[in-house]
Amino acid sequence: MSTESAEKLLDAATRLFVAHGIERVNSNQIAREAGVGVGTFYAHFKDKHELHQSLVLSALDALRVRVEKAVAAGPADPEQQVRRTVEAVIAFAEEQPDRFRIAFLGGGRFGYSTRGVERRLRELQEEGAVDRALHPGTAARAFASMQSGVLLWWLEDPSRGSRAEVFETLVRLHPALRRP
Amino acid sequence: MSTESAEKLLDAATRLFVAHGIERVNSNQIAREAGVGVGTFYAHFKDKHELHQSLVLSALDALRVRVEKAVAAGPADPEQQVRRTVEAVIAFAEEQPDRFRIAFLGGGRFGYSTRGVERRLRELQEEGAVDRALHPGTAARAFASMQSGVLLWWLEDPSRGSRAEVFETLVRLHPALRRP
Amino acid sequence: MSTESAEKLLDAATRLFVAHGIERVNSNQIAREAGVGVGTFYAHFKDKHELHQSLVLSALDALRVRVEKAVAAGPADPEQQVRRTVEAVIAFAEEQPDRFRIAFLGGGRFGYSTRGVERRLRELQEEGAVDRALHPGTAARAFASMQSGVLLWWLEDPSRGSRAEVFETLVRLHPALRRP
Amino acid sequence: MSTESAEKLLDAATRLFVAHGIERVNSNQIAREAGVGVGTFYAHFKDKHELHQSLVLSALDALRVRVEKAVAAGPADPEQQVRRTVEAVIAFAEEQPDRFRIAFLGGGRFGYSTRGVERRLRELQEEGAVDRALHPGTAARAFASMQSGVLLWWLEDPSRGSRAEVFETLVRLHPALRRP
DNA sequence: AATGAATGAGATTTCATTCAT
DNA sequence: TATGAATGAAATCTCATTCAT
């Protein structure tokens, strides 16, 4: 199976990228850590950046799937949705901290889409449920940035706040809960 | 104060770092772009990372000075302070976009301090002016992340929102304005 | 006679060698182009150079056979022999251009034998039919070089001259027709 | 001076290319033979092929210059011109055999121009001095091929013919001396 | 015989750093 | 201070070859 070595390489790279930073890791190290030959690295990935990108995209995708499930899992009530969404993201960050870091370290150059949140904000504004002075695009981006920024910071040292404090703070700062 | 060569190198590096990313730029390129010899680079900086760090620190410092002036420039009323602060940061980002990018691209690895905001939030909570359910450390970090994230995103394509929309959104999402 | 896979490999290699040059083609590419596995390549040939050599030798041999038939097919009259020989070589180049290229690209490192022509020139000189100032070995080599050089050049762009022009020119420059 | 190392590299490469063939020589070997560091190789040439090409072009150019001088050095009488030209080429091949080999090994992929000879043949045909049945383009290419082919063959083993025999044979096979 | 993923020796290439000028 | 050619350690990448299936 082609997947065997590729998996090993992806896992090894995740560990190394998080531990030392993408730029301080090289293809030989990744191959060695994965327990495969250098050639195998290049048989599966064009270069280190392609591997990195596939790691980021896969992590973002896994996160997206979890968030979508969370959204679908309960009532449309905005507060409950925000709570379920933030809960899903925190759970992901806790369960797979390295994948979460990979996805967001580097400032999210690979674009975490905020279209969904933006659309939802617009709807809530039309319903009169959300402050019309918020610019939906900006607010959506703001929440994405704060969420990833806070969680990276929290994962760095979980004693910075309890899970509940972090959760509650993110929820309460969510633009969808900003009443008019 | 630096010599003329050092200034040229700092400017060249800023341009190149922003255009291609820190890791895709090397000392020879910086020297060439600056119009000085490679040797001159090493006469002024230990290496690329020292130069980068001094660029980031200087940008963060310049920003800090502007924010402090803005804070000191008017009444202690929280909303007015938030407005003056956000205004100062946006003005800096507009006037010196490359310096702003340098400071925050890379996810702010050099730690933008959020101690001041955290302390102020705590005071406002004690006064009963701010939602006690917000965790001050987390909320301060959240605002820092959203502000830098939004402004980098906005600088990338200013047509994403008007200045006023971006401003108003950041202000309204500031935790200090989150009533109990 | 070779198996089917060997044939496919020879054909694929001919195409690739001519298109990209021997040194820019590797065994994996040949196998892929042939539609067989890499392992199959090594089941049939020791390496790329053995395959190349067998291609060259086989092409030179096929050409030799055609020329010998042409020589035997008519009168010993020098001009007619030269005409039949050149005709045979041009026909071969037209019918199997890639085989012809393979045989002579690379400057004919595998030695196209000129012994026959050399011997014939010597005879004709002894008969007084050919200029005695020509050195038979050199003249034979000269003709071989001009013939392969001209035909490679012509195959590259057949609009460089009509078939008849190329034919007539080669015939007339043949040392055997150089009267004393 | 930038030329110092570049010269050493060009000389070393000439020696190695001729001794072992372009494809069996690598950049490390060239640098070592030249007595410079590997980095120096890449400071002067993009890669091995650029170096090779500059070697070929420079050799062809040096040869062209000699031939032009030879042509200008005496009467326009076709036979004398052919003699002086062939003499110049043989002298070059004798004096700088490695440069000559570099220029023509590989089948002259870099295009030795035959325009001059072609034009001259056309003129001589118009004057009625040369066989009109020769196609000038083909004949010019034929002579270029025979000359380089013969001289490479002769340099390989100078005992294959005396200098005078080789000279006289090339002269007599020159299309410009082919009477109508 | 056929396969193709895996291998690693070795070739290519980069770049931080030095140093003679 | 300034220069930039030179350097070589280290990184990137290729490819002939093997071998388990």
Coordinates of N, CA and C in Angstrom, one line a residue, chain A residues 64-76 80-82 84-85 88 120:
Chain A
R64 N -12.9 21.3 9.9 CA -14.2 21.8 9.3 C -15.3 20.7 9.5
V65 N -14.9 19.5 9.3 CA -15.8 18.4 9.4 C -16.4 18.3 10.8
R66 N -15.5 18.5 11.8 CA -16.0 18.4 13.2 C -17.0 19.6 13.5
V67 N -16.6 20.8 13.0 CA -17.4 22.0 13.2 C -18.8 21.8 12.5
E68 N -18.8 21.3 11.3 CA -20.0 21.1 10.6 C -20.9 20.1 11.3
K69 N -20.3 19.0 11.9 CA -21.1 18.1 12.6 C -21.7 18.7 13.9
A70 N -20.9 19.5 14.5 CA -21.4 20.2 15.7 C -22.5 21.1 15.4
V71 N -22.4 21.9 14.3 CA -23.5 22.8 13.9 C -24.8 22.0 13.6
A72 N -24.6 20.9 13.0 CA -25.8 20.1 12.6 C -26.4 19.3 13.8
A73 N -25.6 19.2 14.8 CA -26.0 18.4 15.9 C -27.1 18.9 16.9
G74 N -27.5 20.2 16.7 CA -28.4 20.7 17.7 C -29.2 21.8 17.1
P75 N -30.0 22.5 17.9 CA -30.9 23.6 17.5 C -30.2 24.8 16.8
A76 N -30.9 25.5 16.0 CA -30.3 26.6 15.3 C -30.1 27.9 16.2
Q80 N -26.5 28.5 21.2 CA -26.2 27.1 21.3 C -25.3 26.7 20.2
Q81 N -25.5 27.3 19.0 CA -24.6 26.9 17.9 C -23.2 27.4 18.2
V82 N -23.1 28.6 18.7 CA -21.7 29.1 19.0 C -21.1 28.2 20.0
R84 N -21.7 25.0 20.7 CA -21.3 23.7 20.1 C -20.0 23.9 19.2
T85 N -20.0 25.0 18.4 CA -18.9 25.2 17.5 C -17.6 25.4 18.3
A88 N -16.4 22.2 19.8 CA -15.8 21.3 18.8 C -14.4 21.7 18.5
R120 N -23.9 33.7 8.2 CA -24.7 33.5 9.4 C -24.9 34.9 10.1

